[in-house]
Amino acid sequence: MLTPILMYHEVTESGALPKDVVASWTVTSGQFRAHMAALADAGYTGMSVPRWLDVRASLSGGLKPVVITFDDGFRGNPEIAIPALQELGWTGTFFVISGKMDCDAYGSAADWRQAAKAGMDIASHTATHPFAGTLSLSDLRRELLDSRSALEDAIGGPVTGLSWPNGDAPRGGRGLLLECGYSWAATSRAAFAGSATDPFSLPRLAVRSWHDPDALSKLLDTSLAHRLRMLGVYRTKALARALLGRRRYSGLQMKVTGDA
């Protein structure tokens, strides 16, 4: 069964845009609730990455999973998104930049501890959100270890997963993740996940400000034509990133579309 892993960033009240939040990566509270309602009406059950990894090999016709993830750890995640998920009895994975905890636009350590107690999965988005592929091995190892340690101290429990900032998964990343105590990782590669998907290279579907419930439904289209279109876009971006370099590509994308 093909499973969508959705990638959100921030959820805000209408008209509010905190510092550090990119408008095109933001959905409103009403928009997010409409998304969740549409998913529930379509028969989906929302869950975290670890929960899906546990059940994916034994999925029956009675369960139609959608994995809900958030990057960065913005304040609207615990204040708006988590209550909306709890109303449905769903869980999600929240990738937190550990060095941003308790900063203005971000959730606090106490927020994430409470979220973990409520059954949400708290995972790493590194300590400072660097371009991982540009770091030395020792600096990247420090990012991974420091973030995992800080988050485990904050939530009082294990942190097992990571989302690569900017979708920038470095060469040799799998081995380094294993060395640093991680057991899975998410990317920003646009595709659906399945029972054979590498847990260290989980694809995700980006949800943006322009996705109303109808657009979200089209994003979840599993037809071959749609999957081939997504693959074409991903390969085009990968080629541009290779030609321009990671930093230059990301800077250009941010200037043009706000899309890193």
Short mmCIF file of C-alpha atoms in Angstrom, two decimals:
data_model
loop_
_atom_site.label_atom_id
_atom_site.label_comp_id
_atom_site.label_asym_id
_atom_site.label_seq_id
_atom_site.Cartn_x
_atom_site.Cartn_y
_atom_site.Cartn_z
CA MET A 1 0.00 0.00 0.00
CA LEU A 2 1.31 3.44 -0.95
CA THR A 3 1.32 5.79 2.04
CA PRO A 4 1.55 9.60 1.94
CA ILE A 5 3.90 11.18 4.46
CA LEU A 6 2.86 14.83 4.66
CA MET A 7 5.38 17.56 5.43
CA TYR A 8 3.99 20.65 7.15
CA HIS A 9 5.91 23.48 8.78
CA GLU A 10 3.89 26.06 10.70
CA VAL A 11 0.19 26.51 11.51
CA THR A 12 -0.95 29.99 12.50
CA GLU A 13 -4.10 31.88 13.20
CA SER A 14 -5.31 33.74 10.13
CA GLY A 15 -3.15 36.78 9.37
CA ALA A 16 -0.46 36.00 11.96
CA LEU A 17 3.07 35.30 10.69
CA PRO A 18 5.71 34.92 13.41
CA LYS A 19 9.38 35.76 12.92
CA ASP A 20 11.35 33.14 10.94
CA VAL A 21 8.18 31.71 9.39
CA VAL A 22 8.02 31.63 5.58
CA ALA A 23 4.51 32.46 4.35
CA SER A 24 4.44 29.83 1.61
CA TRP A 25 5.29 27.11 4.14
CA THR A 26 2.46 28.17 6.46
CA VAL A 27 -1.15 27.03 6.68
CA THR A 28 -3.83 28.64 8.80
CA SER A 29 -5.55 26.94 11.70
CA GLY A 30 -8.76 26.66 9.68
CA GLN A 31 -6.87 25.30 6.70
CA PHE A 32 -5.14 22.64 8.79
CA ARG A 33 -8.38 21.54 10.43
CA ALA A 34 -10.02 21.36 6.99
CA HIS A 35 -7.13 19.19 5.79
CA MET A 36 -7.49 16.82 8.73
CA ALA A 37 -11.27 16.62 8.30
CA ALA A 38 -10.87 15.87 4.59
CA LEU A 39 -8.35 13.13 5.35
CA ALA A 40 -10.65 11.58 7.95
CA ASP A 41 -13.61 11.74 5.55
CA ALA A 42 -11.46 9.95 2.94
CA GLY A 43 -10.88 7.12 5.38
CA TYR A 44 -7.34 7.96 6.44
CA THR A 45 -5.92 7.49 9.93
CA GLY A 46 -3.22 9.97 10.90
CA MET A 47 -0.13 8.65 12.63
CA SER A 48 3.52 9.34 13.45
CA VAL A 49 6.47 7.97 11.54
CA PRO A 50 7.42 5.35 14.18
CA ARG A 51 3.83 4.11 14.34
CA TRP A 52 3.72 3.72 10.56
CA LEU A 53 7.10 1.96 10.50
CA ASP A 54 5.70 -0.49 13.07
CA VAL A 55 2.56 -1.33 11.09
CA ARG A 56 3.53 -0.89 7.45
CA ALA A 57 4.51 -4.52 6.85
CA SER A 58 1.20 -5.82 8.19
CA LEU A 59 -1.32 -3.29 6.90
CA SER A 60 -4.75 -4.72 6.32
CA GLY A 61 -7.61 -3.37 4.25
CA GLY A 62 -9.08 -1.81 7.37
CA LEU A 63 -6.30 0.74 7.92
CA LYS A 64 -5.46 3.56 5.52
CA PRO A 65 -2.56 5.48 7.03
CA VAL A 66 -1.42 9.03 6.41
CA VAL A 67 1.72 10.11 8.23
CA ILE A 68 1.65 13.67 9.59
CA THR A 69 5.00 15.44 10.04
CA PHE A 70 6.11 18.98 10.89
CA ASP A 71 9.54 20.53 10.39
CA ASP A 72 11.31 23.16 12.53
CA GLY A 73 9.32 23.09 15.78
CA PHE A 74 7.40 26.34 15.47
CA ARG A 75 5.09 27.42 18.28
CA GLY A 76 1.93 26.83 16.28
CA ASN A 77 2.69 23.11 16.25
CA PRO A 78 1.97 22.54 19.96
CA GLU A 79 -0.55 25.36 20.22
CA ILE A 80 -2.71 24.59 17.16
CA ALA A 81 -1.72 21.45 15.27
CA ILE A 82 -1.42 19.03 18.18
CA PRO A 83 -4.87 19.85 19.65
CA ALA A 84 -6.40 19.35 16.20
CA LEU A 85 -4.74 15.94 15.89
CA GLN A 86 -5.82 14.97 19.39
CA GLU A 87 -9.45 15.72 18.57
CA LEU A 88 -9.25 13.00 15.93
CA GLY A 89 -7.29 10.61 18.13
CA TRP A 90 -4.32 10.94 15.77
CA THR A 91 -0.62 11.39 16.37
CA GLY A 92 2.19 12.97 14.36
CA THR A 93 5.94 13.47 14.22
CA PHE A 94 7.46 16.86 15.06
CA PHE A 95 11.01 17.52 13.88
CA VAL A 96 12.43 20.11 16.27
CA ILE A 97 15.51 22.33 15.81
CA SER A 98 16.89 21.80 19.29
CA GLY A 99 18.81 25.08 19.37
CA LYS A 100 15.61 27.02 18.70
CA MET A 101 13.61 25.64 21.63
CA ASP A 102 12.25 28.48 23.79
CA CYS A 103 13.04 31.10 21.13
CA ASP A 104 10.31 33.57 20.11
CA ALA A 105 8.60 31.75 17.24
CA TYR A 106 9.30 28.23 18.46
CA GLY A 107 7.85 25.74 20.87
CA SER A 108 9.44 25.42 24.29
CA ALA A 109 11.08 22.41 25.89
CA ALA A 110 8.01 22.18 28.13
CA ASP A 111 5.76 22.16 25.05
CA TRP A 112 7.61 19.22 23.55
CA ARG A 113 7.68 17.31 26.82
CA GLN A 114 3.91 17.68 27.06
CA ALA A 115 3.50 16.67 23.42
CA ALA A 116 5.55 13.53 23.98
CA LYS A 117 3.45 12.66 27.03
CA ALA A 118 0.37 13.03 24.83
CA GLY A 119 1.72 10.41 22.42
CA MET A 120 3.30 12.64 19.81
CA ASP A 121 6.68 11.66 18.35
CA ILE A 122 9.41 14.26 18.87
CA ALA A 123 12.34 13.91 16.48
CA SER A 124 15.41 15.88 15.48
CA HIS A 125 15.83 18.57 12.83
CA THR A 126 19.47 19.03 13.95
CA ALA A 127 20.71 21.62 16.42
CA THR A 128 21.03 24.67 14.15
CA HIS A 129 19.39 23.72 10.81
CA PRO A 130 22.58 23.76 8.68
CA PHE A 131 23.19 22.64 5.11
CA ALA A 132 24.34 19.19 6.20
CA GLY A 133 26.15 18.43 2.96
CA THR A 134 28.49 21.40 3.45
CA LEU A 135 29.63 20.45 6.96
CA SER A 136 32.72 18.51 7.94
CA LEU A 137 32.09 15.04 9.31
CA SER A 138 32.91 16.16 12.85
CA ASP A 139 30.61 19.20 12.67
CA LEU A 140 27.74 17.15 11.30
CA ARG A 141 28.24 14.50 13.97
CA ARG A 142 28.08 17.25 16.60
CA GLU A 143 24.81 18.58 15.10
CA LEU A 144 23.23 15.13 15.26
CA LEU A 145 24.47 14.22 18.72
CA ASP A 146 23.79 17.61 20.33
CA SER A 147 20.26 17.77 18.95
CA ARG A 148 19.35 14.25 20.02
CA SER A 149 20.78 14.79 23.50
CA ALA A 150 19.00 18.14 24.00
CA LEU A 151 15.67 16.79 22.81
CA GLU A 152 15.89 13.68 24.94
CA ASP A 153 16.60 15.87 27.97
CA ALA A 154 13.62 18.05 27.06
CA ILE A 155 11.06 15.27 26.60
CA GLY A 156 12.45 12.74 29.06
CA GLY A 157 12.45 9.97 26.49
CA PRO A 158 14.16 8.59 23.39
CA VAL A 159 14.58 10.44 20.09
CA THR A 160 15.00 8.01 17.20
CA GLY A 161 14.39 9.96 13.98
CA LEU A 162 15.65 12.94 12.02
CA SER A 163 14.56 15.18 9.15
CA TRP A 164 17.43 16.55 7.08
CA PRO A 165 17.26 20.39 6.97
CA ASN A 166 16.61 21.76 3.49
CA GLY A 167 16.23 18.17 2.28
CA ASP A 168 20.03 18.11 2.19
CA ALA A 169 20.89 14.49 2.97
CA PRO A 170 24.69 14.18 2.80
CA ARG A 171 26.66 11.27 1.40
CA GLY A 172 27.29 8.72 4.11
CA GLY A 173 24.39 10.10 6.12
CA ARG A 174 22.94 6.68 6.91
CA GLY A 175 26.11 5.42 8.58
CA LEU A 176 26.49 8.61 10.58
CA LEU A 177 22.90 8.46 11.73
CA LEU A 178 23.35 4.90 12.94
CA GLU A 179 26.54 5.93 14.74
CA CYS A 180 24.65 8.76 16.46
CA GLY A 181 21.79 6.56 17.64
CA TYR A 182 19.12 7.28 15.02
CA SER A 183 17.03 4.54 13.41
CA TRP A 184 15.26 6.41 10.59
CA ALA A 185 15.34 9.68 8.65
CA ALA A 186 12.97 11.73 6.50
CA THR A 187 13.83 13.64 3.35
CA SER A 188 11.97 16.16 1.19
CA ARG A 189 11.92 13.84 -1.85
CA ALA A 190 8.38 13.96 -3.26
CA ALA A 191 7.03 10.41 -3.47
CA PHE A 192 4.83 7.95 -1.64
CA ALA A 193 6.21 5.51 0.92
CA GLY A 194 5.66 1.77 0.96
CA SER A 195 6.50 -1.39 2.83
CA ALA A 196 9.93 -1.63 1.15
CA THR A 197 10.92 2.03 1.51
CA ASP A 198 14.32 2.58 3.13
CA PRO A 199 13.62 3.94 6.64
CA PHE A 200 16.67 6.20 6.30
CA SER A 201 15.29 7.83 3.14
CA LEU A 202 11.59 8.40 3.76
CA PRO A 203 9.95 10.56 1.07
CA ARG A 204 7.42 13.24 1.94
CA LEU A 205 4.78 15.34 0.21
CA ALA A 206 5.14 19.05 0.97
CA VAL A 207 1.96 20.86 2.04
CA ARG A 208 2.02 24.55 1.20
CA SER A 209 -0.06 27.66 1.82
CA TRP A 210 -2.03 27.19 -1.43
CA HIS A 211 -3.25 23.68 -0.61
CA ASP A 212 -6.97 23.78 0.08
CA PRO A 213 -8.67 20.39 0.66
CA ASP A 214 -9.17 19.87 -3.09
CA ALA A 215 -5.49 20.60 -3.80
CA LEU A 216 -4.50 18.30 -0.96
CA SER A 217 -6.61 15.54 -2.50
CA LYS A 218 -4.76 15.98 -5.80
CA LEU A 219 -1.44 15.84 -3.94
CA LEU A 220 -2.49 12.44 -2.57
CA ASP A 221 -3.28 11.06 -6.04
CA THR A 222 -1.42 7.75 -6.35
CA SER A 223 -1.91 7.38 -10.09
CA LEU A 224 1.18 6.54 -12.15
CA ALA A 225 0.89 9.81 -14.08
CA HIS A 226 0.98 11.89 -10.88
CA ARG A 227 3.87 9.91 -9.45
CA LEU A 228 5.86 10.34 -12.65
CA ARG A 229 5.22 14.11 -12.59
CA MET A 230 6.52 14.29 -9.03
CA LEU A 231 9.58 12.28 -9.99
CA GLY A 232 10.27 14.61 -12.91
CA VAL A 233 10.07 17.70 -10.72
CA TYR A 234 12.31 16.12 -8.09
CA ARG A 235 14.95 15.14 -10.64
CA THR A 236 14.90 18.61 -12.18
CA LYS A 237 15.47 20.19 -8.76
CA ALA A 238 18.20 17.67 -7.96
CA LEU A 239 19.99 18.51 -11.21
CA ALA A 240 19.73 22.26 -10.53
CA ARG A 241 21.07 21.75 -7.02
CA ALA A 242 24.01 19.72 -8.35
CA LEU A 243 24.86 22.37 -10.95
CA LEU A 244 24.47 25.40 -8.69
CA GLY A 245 25.65 23.96 -5.41
CA ARG A 246 23.54 23.49 -2.31
CA ARG A 247 23.78 26.99 -0.85
CA ARG A 248 23.37 28.87 -4.11
CA TYR A 249 20.44 26.71 -5.19
CA SER A 250 18.62 27.11 -1.89
CA GLY A 251 19.21 30.87 -1.82
CA LEU A 252 17.87 31.24 -5.35
CA GLN A 253 14.81 29.14 -4.57
CA MET A 254 14.06 31.17 -1.46
CA LYS A 255 14.27 34.42 -3.42
CA VAL A 256 11.98 33.17 -6.20
CA THR A 257 9.39 31.06 -4.39
CA GLY A 258 10.24 30.77 -0.71
CA ASP A 259 10.83 27.09 -1.40
CA ALA A 260 14.08 25.64 -0.07
#
